[in-house]
Amino acid sequence: MERTILLNNGIKLPPIGFGTYKTAESDGAAVILDAVKAGYRFFDTASLYETERALGEAVKRSGVARHEFIIETKLWIDEMGYREAKEACERSLKRLGLDYIDLYLIHWPRPSSEGEEWRELDRETWRAMESLLKEGKVRGIGCSNFLPHHLRNLVEEGGTVPAVDQLEMHPGYSQEAAAEYCRSQGIVPLAWSPLGRGRANSIGCEEYIKQLAEKYGKSAAQIYIRFLVQKGIVPCVKASSYEHMKANLNVFDFELTEDELSVISCMPQTAWLGEHPDFAIPTKRSNFEQ
């Protein structure tokens, strides 16, 4: 993909990424190699996903130069804290088999829904990530599932502004307030679950998306992806078939109108996964769905 988005740290990010969550359930490296063949160069993983090894293997086997990839991974809530974050990064580097990580993210803003202790824990973790940045272990640092008040807790410290914030975003849950705050701070929003779960299951919304798909000769999924891309949000898509991988990238030969963007943005909330970072705190790795 020739189009790129310039992050606040100078990294050029492809406009569409490939998510590796649950690829470990199949032949993860083979799936990722298909994605590389399809044209993806930005790959998202996490210590939680248990796909770092498969991604690292695929990068090595791809025949594509390392510098052409953007590799993003994340530390989990049981890896937060200064020392813990530094050690977590070393483990991720080892599993990936890489010398550096392009984007290293805090996966979840708080380990508990009780109290305000998360504020200092986040800042302490962030200081570790800034240290990793200076050491050259990572090229950029960011957040995942951070809402404006979580981000302000870091930004107001006066240190490094996160390069990205990865959130659940899709028609029916476009998180306009969070996306706007990110833009105001020079943070690029990324979208996980860009197609939602069950998609826009309101009858009127579903019919509207179908009408747009027919108008542009695209699938509903391509309309969803184009919506995010046009709003400056980088979707991290998932697909198991090569055909779907290619189709998810084929969204640059049409443009939604301003009115169409507005209608989609104002759809009633639907297809939300139900995981709010302040109230639905995962108690263990196995009960987290992303």
PDB file of C-alpha atoms in Angstrom:
ATOM      1  CA  MET A   1       0.000   0.000   0.000  1.00  0.00           C
ATOM      2  CA  GLU A   2       1.564   3.233  -1.163  1.00  0.00           C
ATOM      3  CA  ARG A   3      -0.685   5.463   0.964  1.00  0.00           C
ATOM      4  CA  THR A   4       0.587   6.094   4.475  1.00  0.00           C
ATOM      5  CA  ILE A   5      -0.389   8.115   7.551  1.00  0.00           C
ATOM      6  CA  LEU A   6       2.387  10.070   9.234  1.00  0.00           C
ATOM      7  CA  LEU A   7       2.435   9.558  13.000  1.00  0.00           C
ATOM      8  CA  ASN A   8       3.629  12.217  15.450  1.00  0.00           C
ATOM      9  CA  ASN A   9       6.923  10.331  15.836  1.00  0.00           C
ATOM     10  CA  GLY A  10       7.675  10.229  12.108  1.00  0.00           C
ATOM     11  CA  ILE A  11       6.604   6.625  11.488  1.00  0.00           C
ATOM     12  CA  LYS A  12       4.699   6.147   8.233  1.00  0.00           C
ATOM     13  CA  LEU A  13       1.767   3.864   8.973  1.00  0.00           C
ATOM     14  CA  PRO A  14      -0.154   1.994   6.252  1.00  0.00           C
ATOM     15  CA  PRO A  15      -3.848   3.017   6.207  1.00  0.00           C
ATOM     16  CA  ILE A  16      -5.029  -0.554   6.917  1.00  0.00           C
ATOM     17  CA  GLY A  17      -3.482  -3.065   9.308  1.00  0.00           C
ATOM     18  CA  PHE A  18      -3.912  -6.788   9.817  1.00  0.00           C
ATOM     19  CA  GLY A  19      -4.984  -8.105  13.222  1.00  0.00           C
ATOM     20  CA  THR A  20      -3.579 -11.423  14.417  1.00  0.00           C
ATOM     21  CA  TYR A  21      -5.958 -12.098  17.328  1.00  0.00           C
ATOM     22  CA  LYS A  22      -7.008 -15.782  17.254  1.00  0.00           C
ATOM     23  CA  THR A  23      -4.721 -16.677  14.335  1.00  0.00           C
ATOM     24  CA  ALA A  24      -2.928 -18.945  16.822  1.00  0.00           C
ATOM     25  CA  GLU A  25      -5.981 -21.207  16.640  1.00  0.00           C
ATOM     26  CA  SER A  26      -4.975 -22.087  13.068  1.00  0.00           C
ATOM     27  CA  ASP A  27      -1.583 -22.104  11.364  1.00  0.00           C
ATOM     28  CA  GLY A  28      -0.829 -18.541  12.409  1.00  0.00           C
ATOM     29  CA  ALA A  29       2.354 -18.092  10.415  1.00  0.00           C
ATOM     30  CA  ALA A  30       0.688 -19.366   7.229  1.00  0.00           C
ATOM     31  CA  VAL A  31      -2.264 -16.990   7.665  1.00  0.00           C
ATOM     32  CA  ILE A  32       0.070 -14.056   8.237  1.00  0.00           C
ATOM     33  CA  LEU A  33       2.202 -15.025   5.223  1.00  0.00           C
ATOM     34  CA  ASP A  34      -0.957 -14.929   3.102  1.00  0.00           C
ATOM     35  CA  ALA A  35      -1.647 -11.447   4.479  1.00  0.00           C
ATOM     36  CA  VAL A  36       1.879 -10.347   3.532  1.00  0.00           C
ATOM     37  CA  LYS A  37       1.308 -11.733   0.038  1.00  0.00           C
ATOM     38  CA  ALA A  38      -1.996  -9.847  -0.145  1.00  0.00           C
ATOM     39  CA  GLY A  39      -0.144  -6.590   0.545  1.00  0.00           C
ATOM     40  CA  TYR A  40      -0.343  -5.963   4.297  1.00  0.00           C
ATOM     41  CA  ARG A  41       2.703  -4.499   6.012  1.00  0.00           C
ATOM     42  CA  PHE A  42       1.221  -3.282   9.306  1.00  0.00           C
ATOM     43  CA  PHE A  43       0.556  -6.146  11.734  1.00  0.00           C
ATOM     44  CA  ASP A  44      -1.046  -5.952  15.165  1.00  0.00           C
ATOM     45  CA  THR A  45      -0.416  -8.480  17.933  1.00  0.00           C
ATOM     46  CA  ALA A  46      -0.126  -8.520  21.747  1.00  0.00           C
ATOM     47  CA  SER A  47       1.361 -10.620  24.500  1.00  0.00           C
ATOM     48  CA  LEU A  48      -2.245 -11.550  25.313  1.00  0.00           C
ATOM     49  CA  TYR A  49      -2.924 -12.998  21.858  1.00  0.00           C
ATOM     50  CA  GLU A  50      -0.114 -15.559  21.918  1.00  0.00           C
ATOM     51  CA  THR A  51       0.570 -14.822  18.246  1.00  0.00           C
ATOM     52  CA  GLU A  52       3.880 -12.988  18.579  1.00  0.00           C
ATOM     53  CA  ARG A  53       5.928 -16.072  17.698  1.00  0.00           C
ATOM     54  CA  ALA A  54       3.816 -16.787  14.605  1.00  0.00           C
ATOM     55  CA  LEU A  55       4.125 -13.172  13.476  1.00  0.00           C
ATOM     56  CA  GLY A  56       7.889 -13.139  13.974  1.00  0.00           C
ATOM     57  CA  GLU A  57       8.215 -16.395  12.050  1.00  0.00           C
ATOM     58  CA  ALA A  58       6.118 -15.023   9.190  1.00  0.00           C
ATOM     59  CA  VAL A  59       8.217 -11.849   8.997  1.00  0.00           C
ATOM     60  CA  LYS A  60      11.373 -13.929   8.675  1.00  0.00           C
ATOM     61  CA  ARG A  61       9.884 -16.316   6.095  1.00  0.00           C
ATOM     62  CA  SER A  62       8.228 -13.593   4.014  1.00  0.00           C
ATOM     63  CA  GLY A  63      11.295 -12.507   2.060  1.00  0.00           C
ATOM     64  CA  VAL A  64      10.251  -8.891   2.727  1.00  0.00           C
ATOM     65  CA  ALA A  65      12.809  -6.598   4.345  1.00  0.00           C
ATOM     66  CA  ARG A  66      12.216  -5.986   8.055  1.00  0.00           C
ATOM     67  CA  HIS A  67      12.124  -2.200   7.611  1.00  0.00           C
ATOM     68  CA  GLU A  68       9.080  -2.521   5.332  1.00  0.00           C
ATOM     69  CA  PHE A  69       6.978  -3.892   8.200  1.00  0.00           C
ATOM     70  CA  ILE A  70       5.282  -2.013  11.008  1.00  0.00           C
ATOM     71  CA  ILE A  71       4.987  -4.457  13.914  1.00  0.00           C
ATOM     72  CA  GLU A  72       2.733  -3.456  16.788  1.00  0.00           C
ATOM     73  CA  THR A  73       2.385  -5.357  20.057  1.00  0.00           C
ATOM     74  CA  LYS A  74       1.021  -4.623  23.518  1.00  0.00           C
ATOM     75  CA  LEU A  75       1.656  -5.334  27.182  1.00  0.00           C
ATOM     76  CA  TRP A  76      -1.202  -6.736  29.250  1.00  0.00           C
ATOM     77  CA  ILE A  77      -2.572  -5.527  32.610  1.00  0.00           C
ATOM     78  CA  ASP A  78      -0.411  -7.997  34.552  1.00  0.00           C
ATOM     79  CA  GLU A  79       2.663  -6.494  32.854  1.00  0.00           C
ATOM     80  CA  MET A  80       2.013  -2.885  33.923  1.00  0.00           C
ATOM     81  CA  GLY A  81       4.461  -0.971  36.113  1.00  0.00           C
ATOM     82  CA  TYR A  82       7.969   0.325  35.390  1.00  0.00           C
ATOM     83  CA  ARG A  83      10.032  -2.825  35.865  1.00  0.00           C
ATOM     84  CA  GLU A  84       7.231  -5.081  34.661  1.00  0.00           C
ATOM     85  CA  ALA A  85       6.821  -3.151  31.402  1.00  0.00           C
ATOM     86  CA  LYS A  86      10.546  -3.230  30.655  1.00  0.00           C
ATOM     87  CA  GLU A  87      10.600  -6.994  31.230  1.00  0.00           C
ATOM     88  CA  ALA A  88       7.429  -7.488  29.190  1.00  0.00           C
ATOM     89  CA  CYS A  89       9.015  -5.747  26.224  1.00  0.00           C
ATOM     90  CA  GLU A  90      12.035  -8.037  26.403  1.00  0.00           C
ATOM     91  CA  ARG A  91       9.751 -11.076  26.395  1.00  0.00           C
ATOM     92  CA  SER A  92       7.838  -9.765  23.386  1.00  0.00           C
ATOM     93  CA  LEU A  93      11.071  -9.076  21.507  1.00  0.00           C
ATOM     94  CA  LYS A  94      12.235 -12.606  22.231  1.00  0.00           C
ATOM     95  CA  ARG A  95       8.959 -14.170  21.098  1.00  0.00           C
ATOM     96  CA  LEU A  96       8.922 -12.040  17.948  1.00  0.00           C
ATOM     97  CA  GLY A  97      12.582 -12.755  17.296  1.00  0.00           C
ATOM     98  CA  LEU A  98      13.118  -9.104  16.405  1.00  0.00           C
ATOM     99  CA  ASP A  99      15.629  -6.441  17.428  1.00  0.00           C
ATOM    100  CA  TYR A 100      12.991  -3.729  17.843  1.00  0.00           C
ATOM    101  CA  ILE A 101       9.228  -3.174  17.940  1.00  0.00           C
ATOM    102  CA  ASP A 102       7.740  -0.418  15.795  1.00  0.00           C
ATOM    103  CA  LEU A 103       4.756   0.375  18.028  1.00  0.00           C
ATOM    104  CA  TYR A 104       4.505  -0.738  21.658  1.00  0.00           C
ATOM    105  CA  LEU A 105       1.164  -0.150  23.376  1.00  0.00           C
ATOM    106  CA  ILE A 106      -0.404  -0.345  26.840  1.00  0.00           C
ATOM    107  CA  HIS A 107      -3.246  -2.751  26.121  1.00  0.00           C
ATOM    108  CA  TRP A 108      -5.772  -1.681  28.777  1.00  0.00           C
ATOM    109  CA  PRO A 109      -5.819   1.500  30.906  1.00  0.00           C
ATOM    110  CA  ARG A 110      -6.668   0.056  34.282  1.00  0.00           C
ATOM    111  CA  PRO A 111      -6.391  -3.319  36.030  1.00  0.00           C
ATOM    112  CA  SER A 112      -9.337  -2.649  38.341  1.00  0.00           C
ATOM    113  CA  SER A 113     -12.588  -0.713  38.275  1.00  0.00           C
ATOM    114  CA  GLU A 114     -12.013   0.375  41.878  1.00  0.00           C
ATOM    115  CA  GLY A 115     -10.145   3.471  43.047  1.00  0.00           C
ATOM    116  CA  GLU A 116      -7.797   5.846  41.283  1.00  0.00           C
ATOM    117  CA  GLU A 117      -4.583   3.831  41.609  1.00  0.00           C
ATOM    118  CA  TRP A 118      -4.628   3.221  37.851  1.00  0.00           C
ATOM    119  CA  ARG A 119      -3.539   6.809  37.230  1.00  0.00           C
ATOM    120  CA  GLU A 120      -0.093   6.401  38.764  1.00  0.00           C
ATOM    121  CA  LEU A 121       0.241   2.858  37.405  1.00  0.00           C
ATOM    122  CA  ASP A 122      -0.379   4.139  33.878  1.00  0.00           C
ATOM    123  CA  ARG A 123       2.124   6.962  34.319  1.00  0.00           C
ATOM    124  CA  GLU A 124       4.717   4.584  35.742  1.00  0.00           C
ATOM    125  CA  THR A 125       4.200   2.193  32.823  1.00  0.00           C
ATOM    126  CA  TRP A 126       4.420   5.092  30.398  1.00  0.00           C
ATOM    127  CA  ARG A 127       7.748   6.186  31.863  1.00  0.00           C
ATOM    128  CA  ALA A 128       9.075   2.680  31.213  1.00  0.00           C
ATOM    129  CA  MET A 129       7.889   2.863  27.632  1.00  0.00           C
ATOM    130  CA  GLU A 130       9.571   6.241  27.177  1.00  0.00           C
ATOM    131  CA  SER A 131      12.757   4.615  28.449  1.00  0.00           C
ATOM    132  CA  LEU A 132      12.359   1.788  25.908  1.00  0.00           C
ATOM    133  CA  LEU A 133      11.942   4.436  23.233  1.00  0.00           C
ATOM    134  CA  LYS A 134      15.220   6.114  24.210  1.00  0.00           C
ATOM    135  CA  GLU A 135      16.971   2.743  24.294  1.00  0.00           C
ATOM    136  CA  GLY A 136      15.866   1.968  20.739  1.00  0.00           C
ATOM    137  CA  LYS A 137      13.936  -1.132  21.777  1.00  0.00           C
ATOM    138  CA  VAL A 138      10.786   0.445  20.313  1.00  0.00           C
ATOM    139  CA  ARG A 139      10.278   3.092  17.628  1.00  0.00           C
ATOM    140  CA  GLY A 140       6.972   4.411  18.895  1.00  0.00           C
ATOM    141  CA  ILE A 141       4.676   4.063  21.898  1.00  0.00           C
ATOM    142  CA  GLY A 142       0.931   4.287  22.247  1.00  0.00           C
ATOM    143  CA  CYS A 143      -2.205   3.042  23.930  1.00  0.00           C
ATOM    144  CA  SER A 144      -5.103   0.700  23.400  1.00  0.00           C
ATOM    145  CA  ASN A 145      -8.624   1.085  24.808  1.00  0.00           C
ATOM    146  CA  PHE A 146      -7.705   4.452  26.369  1.00  0.00           C
ATOM    147  CA  LEU A 147     -10.542   6.978  26.504  1.00  0.00           C
ATOM    148  CA  PRO A 148      -9.909  10.760  26.708  1.00  0.00           C
ATOM    149  CA  HIS A 149      -9.596  10.826  30.511  1.00  0.00           C
ATOM    150  CA  HIS A 150      -7.079   7.973  30.394  1.00  0.00           C
ATOM    151  CA  LEU A 151      -5.056   9.742  27.712  1.00  0.00           C
ATOM    152  CA  ARG A 152      -5.153  13.079  29.560  1.00  0.00           C
ATOM    153  CA  ASN A 153      -3.557  11.331  32.525  1.00  0.00           C
ATOM    154  CA  LEU A 154      -0.493  10.741  30.304  1.00  0.00           C
ATOM    155  CA  VAL A 155      -0.565  13.823  28.072  1.00  0.00           C
ATOM    156  CA  GLU A 156      -0.807  16.266  30.982  1.00  0.00           C
ATOM    157  CA  GLU A 157       2.423  14.857  32.422  1.00  0.00           C
ATOM    158  CA  GLY A 158       4.207  16.723  29.619  1.00  0.00           C
ATOM    159  CA  GLY A 159       6.117  13.737  28.299  1.00  0.00           C
ATOM    160  CA  THR A 160       5.759  11.783  25.088  1.00  0.00           C
ATOM    161  CA  VAL A 161       2.363  12.089  23.442  1.00  0.00           C
ATOM    162  CA  PRO A 162       1.064   8.642  22.400  1.00  0.00           C
ATOM    163  CA  ALA A 163       1.464   8.019  18.686  1.00  0.00           C
ATOM    164  CA  VAL A 164      -1.709   5.924  18.416  1.00  0.00           C
ATOM    165  CA  ASP A 165      -4.719   4.794  20.427  1.00  0.00           C
ATOM    166  CA  GLN A 166      -6.396   1.555  19.376  1.00  0.00           C
ATOM    167  CA  LEU A 167     -10.108   1.419  20.162  1.00  0.00           C
ATOM    168  CA  GLU A 168     -13.146  -0.619  19.211  1.00  0.00           C
ATOM    169  CA  MET A 169     -14.498   1.444  16.311  1.00  0.00           C
ATOM    170  CA  HIS A 170     -17.014   0.608  13.608  1.00  0.00           C
ATOM    171  CA  PRO A 171     -20.332   1.877  12.259  1.00  0.00           C
ATOM    172  CA  GLY A 172     -22.685   1.647  15.202  1.00  0.00           C
ATOM    173  CA  TYR A 173     -19.855   2.344  17.636  1.00  0.00           C
ATOM    174  CA  SER A 174     -17.699   5.039  16.081  1.00  0.00           C
ATOM    175  CA  GLN A 175     -16.628   6.646  19.403  1.00  0.00           C
ATOM    176  CA  GLU A 176     -16.710  10.161  17.973  1.00  0.00           C
ATOM    177  CA  ALA A 177     -15.674  11.855  21.243  1.00  0.00           C
ATOM    178  CA  ALA A 178     -12.624   9.634  21.707  1.00  0.00           C
ATOM    179  CA  ALA A 179     -11.607   9.952  18.052  1.00  0.00           C
ATOM    180  CA  GLU A 180     -11.925  13.740  18.177  1.00  0.00           C
ATOM    181  CA  TYR A 181      -9.811  13.964  21.336  1.00  0.00           C
ATOM    182  CA  CYS A 182      -7.129  11.839  19.705  1.00  0.00           C
ATOM    183  CA  ARG A 183      -7.048  14.111  16.669  1.00  0.00           C
ATOM    184  CA  SER A 184      -6.818  17.207  18.894  1.00  0.00           C
ATOM    185  CA  GLN A 185      -3.664  15.764  20.488  1.00  0.00           C
ATOM    186  CA  GLY A 186      -2.055  14.488  17.286  1.00  0.00           C
ATOM    187  CA  ILE A 187      -2.804  10.866  18.207  1.00  0.00           C
ATOM    188  CA  VAL A 188      -3.869   8.619  15.324  1.00  0.00           C
ATOM    189  CA  PRO A 189      -6.873   6.434  16.213  1.00  0.00           C
ATOM    190  CA  LEU A 190      -6.708   2.768  15.237  1.00  0.00           C
ATOM    191  CA  ALA A 191      -9.772   0.532  15.053  1.00  0.00           C
ATOM    192  CA  TRP A 192     -10.030  -3.003  16.360  1.00  0.00           C
ATOM    193  CA  SER A 193     -13.130  -4.987  15.415  1.00  0.00           C
ATOM    194  CA  PRO A 194     -13.708  -2.558  12.492  1.00  0.00           C
ATOM    195  CA  LEU A 195     -16.649  -4.618  11.197  1.00  0.00           C
ATOM    196  CA  GLY A 196     -18.263  -4.967  14.623  1.00  0.00           C
ATOM    197  CA  ARG A 197     -19.846  -8.142  15.885  1.00  0.00           C
ATOM    198  CA  GLY A 198     -23.046  -8.810  13.969  1.00  0.00           C
ATOM    199  CA  ARG A 199     -22.465  -5.558  12.079  1.00  0.00           C
ATOM    200  CA  ALA A 200     -25.175  -2.863  12.000  1.00  0.00           C
ATOM    201  CA  ASN A 201     -28.038  -5.153  12.978  1.00  0.00           C
ATOM    202  CA  SER A 202     -30.695  -2.437  13.060  1.00  0.00           C
ATOM    203  CA  ILE A 203     -32.927  -3.053  10.017  1.00  0.00           C
ATOM    204  CA  GLY A 204     -32.702   0.537   8.758  1.00  0.00           C
ATOM    205  CA  CYS A 205     -28.932   0.670   9.187  1.00  0.00           C
ATOM    206  CA  GLU A 206     -28.420  -2.675   7.516  1.00  0.00           C
ATOM    207  CA  GLU A 207     -30.526  -1.611   4.536  1.00  0.00           C
ATOM    208  CA  TYR A 208     -28.590   1.649   4.216  1.00  0.00           C
ATOM    209  CA  ILE A 209     -25.246  -0.156   4.149  1.00  0.00           C
ATOM    210  CA  LYS A 210     -26.652  -2.532   1.511  1.00  0.00           C
ATOM    211  CA  GLN A 211     -27.721   0.448  -0.604  1.00  0.00           C
ATOM    212  CA  LEU A 212     -24.235   1.935  -0.404  1.00  0.00           C
ATOM    213  CA  ALA A 213     -22.674  -1.424  -1.267  1.00  0.00           C
ATOM    214  CA  GLU A 214     -24.860  -1.653  -4.380  1.00  0.00           C
ATOM    215  CA  LYS A 215     -24.158   1.972  -5.327  1.00  0.00           C
ATOM    216  CA  TYR A 216     -20.380   1.522  -5.214  1.00  0.00           C
ATOM    217  CA  GLY A 217     -20.219  -2.112  -6.288  1.00  0.00           C
ATOM    218  CA  LYS A 218     -18.634  -3.125  -3.001  1.00  0.00           C
ATOM    219  CA  SER A 219     -19.378  -5.440  -0.097  1.00  0.00           C
ATOM    220  CA  ALA A 220     -20.794  -4.233   3.220  1.00  0.00           C
ATOM    221  CA  ALA A 221     -17.408  -4.956   4.810  1.00  0.00           C
ATOM    222  CA  GLN A 222     -15.677  -2.708   2.278  1.00  0.00           C
ATOM    223  CA  ILE A 223     -18.147   0.093   3.066  1.00  0.00           C
ATOM    224  CA  TYR A 224     -17.344  -0.286   6.776  1.00  0.00           C
ATOM    225  CA  ILE A 225     -13.600  -0.180   6.136  1.00  0.00           C
ATOM    226  CA  ARG A 226     -13.856   2.777   3.756  1.00  0.00           C
ATOM    227  CA  PHE A 227     -15.883   4.694   6.355  1.00  0.00           C
ATOM    228  CA  LEU A 228     -13.053   4.382   8.882  1.00  0.00           C
ATOM    229  CA  VAL A 229     -10.268   5.103   6.405  1.00  0.00           C
ATOM    230  CA  GLN A 230     -12.018   8.238   5.207  1.00  0.00           C
ATOM    231  CA  LYS A 231     -12.323   9.480   8.788  1.00  0.00           C
ATOM    232  CA  GLY A 232      -8.575   9.096   9.303  1.00  0.00           C
ATOM    233  CA  ILE A 233      -8.934   5.948  11.424  1.00  0.00           C
ATOM    234  CA  VAL A 234      -6.649   2.987  10.691  1.00  0.00           C
ATOM    235  CA  PRO A 235      -8.648  -0.266  10.808  1.00  0.00           C
ATOM    236  CA  CYS A 236      -6.920  -3.488  11.838  1.00  0.00           C
ATOM    237  CA  VAL A 237      -8.889  -6.066   9.891  1.00  0.00           C
ATOM    238  CA  LYS A 238      -8.896  -9.836  10.252  1.00  0.00           C
ATOM    239  CA  ALA A 239      -9.514 -12.482   7.612  1.00  0.00           C
ATOM    240  CA  SER A 240      -8.644 -16.131   7.190  1.00  0.00           C
ATOM    241  CA  SER A 241      -9.075 -16.397   3.417  1.00  0.00           C
ATOM    242  CA  TYR A 242      -6.742 -14.779   0.919  1.00  0.00           C
ATOM    243  CA  GLU A 243      -9.702 -13.470  -1.096  1.00  0.00           C
ATOM    244  CA  HIS A 244     -11.101 -11.592   1.903  1.00  0.00           C
ATOM    245  CA  MET A 245      -7.645 -10.259   2.743  1.00  0.00           C
ATOM    246  CA  LYS A 246      -7.368  -8.767  -0.739  1.00  0.00           C
ATOM    247  CA  ALA A 247     -10.936  -7.470  -0.697  1.00  0.00           C
ATOM    248  CA  ASN A 248     -10.385  -5.649   2.601  1.00  0.00           C
ATOM    249  CA  LEU A 249      -7.595  -3.647   0.959  1.00  0.00           C
ATOM    250  CA  ASN A 250      -9.663  -2.823  -2.119  1.00  0.00           C
ATOM    251  CA  VAL A 251     -11.315   0.314  -0.731  1.00  0.00           C
ATOM    252  CA  PHE A 252      -9.355   3.104  -2.400  1.00  0.00           C
ATOM    253  CA  ASP A 253     -11.202   3.311  -5.726  1.00  0.00           C
ATOM    254  CA  PHE A 254     -14.327   5.012  -4.344  1.00  0.00           C
ATOM    255  CA  GLU A 255     -15.233   7.729  -1.844  1.00  0.00           C
ATOM    256  CA  LEU A 256     -18.243   8.091   0.418  1.00  0.00           C
ATOM    257  CA  THR A 257     -19.954  11.478   0.303  1.00  0.00           C
ATOM    258  CA  GLU A 258     -20.045  13.813   3.291  1.00  0.00           C
ATOM    259  CA  ASP A 259     -23.735  13.015   3.798  1.00  0.00           C
ATOM    260  CA  GLU A 260     -23.070   9.269   3.678  1.00  0.00           C
ATOM    261  CA  LEU A 261     -20.318   9.621   6.264  1.00  0.00           C
ATOM    262  CA  SER A 262     -22.709  11.616   8.446  1.00  0.00           C
ATOM    263  CA  VAL A 263     -25.489   9.018   8.242  1.00  0.00           C
ATOM    264  CA  ILE A 264     -23.102   6.194   9.162  1.00  0.00           C
ATOM    265  CA  SER A 265     -21.561   8.237  11.986  1.00  0.00           C
ATOM    266  CA  CYS A 266     -25.019   8.845  13.472  1.00  0.00           C
ATOM    267  CA  MET A 267     -26.199   5.234  13.411  1.00  0.00           C
ATOM    268  CA  PRO A 268     -27.630   4.059  16.732  1.00  0.00           C
ATOM    269  CA  GLN A 269     -25.236   2.095  18.914  1.00  0.00           C
ATOM    270  CA  THR A 270     -25.026  -1.483  17.760  1.00  0.00           C
ATOM    271  CA  ALA A 271     -22.583  -4.401  17.507  1.00  0.00           C
ATOM    272  CA  TRP A 272     -20.652  -3.143  20.562  1.00  0.00           C
ATOM    273  CA  LEU A 273     -18.664  -5.913  22.230  1.00  0.00           C
ATOM    274  CA  GLY A 274     -19.612  -4.627  25.671  1.00  0.00           C
ATOM    275  CA  GLU A 275     -16.115  -4.174  27.092  1.00  0.00           C
ATOM    276  CA  HIS A 276     -15.837  -0.707  28.635  1.00  0.00           C
ATOM    277  CA  PRO A 277     -12.305   0.024  29.903  1.00  0.00           C
ATOM    278  CA  ASP A 278     -13.575   1.610  33.130  1.00  0.00           C
ATOM    279  CA  PHE A 279     -16.193  -0.940  34.105  1.00  0.00           C
ATOM    280  CA  ALA A 280     -15.571  -4.266  32.323  1.00  0.00           C
ATOM    281  CA  ILE A 281     -12.103  -5.038  33.622  1.00  0.00           C
ATOM    282  CA  PRO A 282     -10.902  -8.488  32.508  1.00  0.00           C
ATOM    283  CA  THR A 283      -9.837 -10.480  35.562  1.00  0.00           C
ATOM    284  CA  LYS A 284      -7.700 -12.902  33.565  1.00  0.00           C
ATOM    285  CA  ARG A 285      -6.388 -13.323  30.060  1.00  0.00           C
ATOM    286  CA  SER A 286      -8.794 -16.067  29.063  1.00  0.00           C
ATOM    287  CA  ASN A 287     -11.946 -13.962  29.378  1.00  0.00           C
ATOM    288  CA  PHE A 288     -10.810 -11.104  27.175  1.00  0.00           C
ATOM    289  CA  GLU A 289     -12.302 -10.877  23.693  1.00  0.00           C
ATOM    290  CA  GLN A 290     -10.738  -8.568  21.119  1.00  0.00           C
TER     291      GLN A 290
END
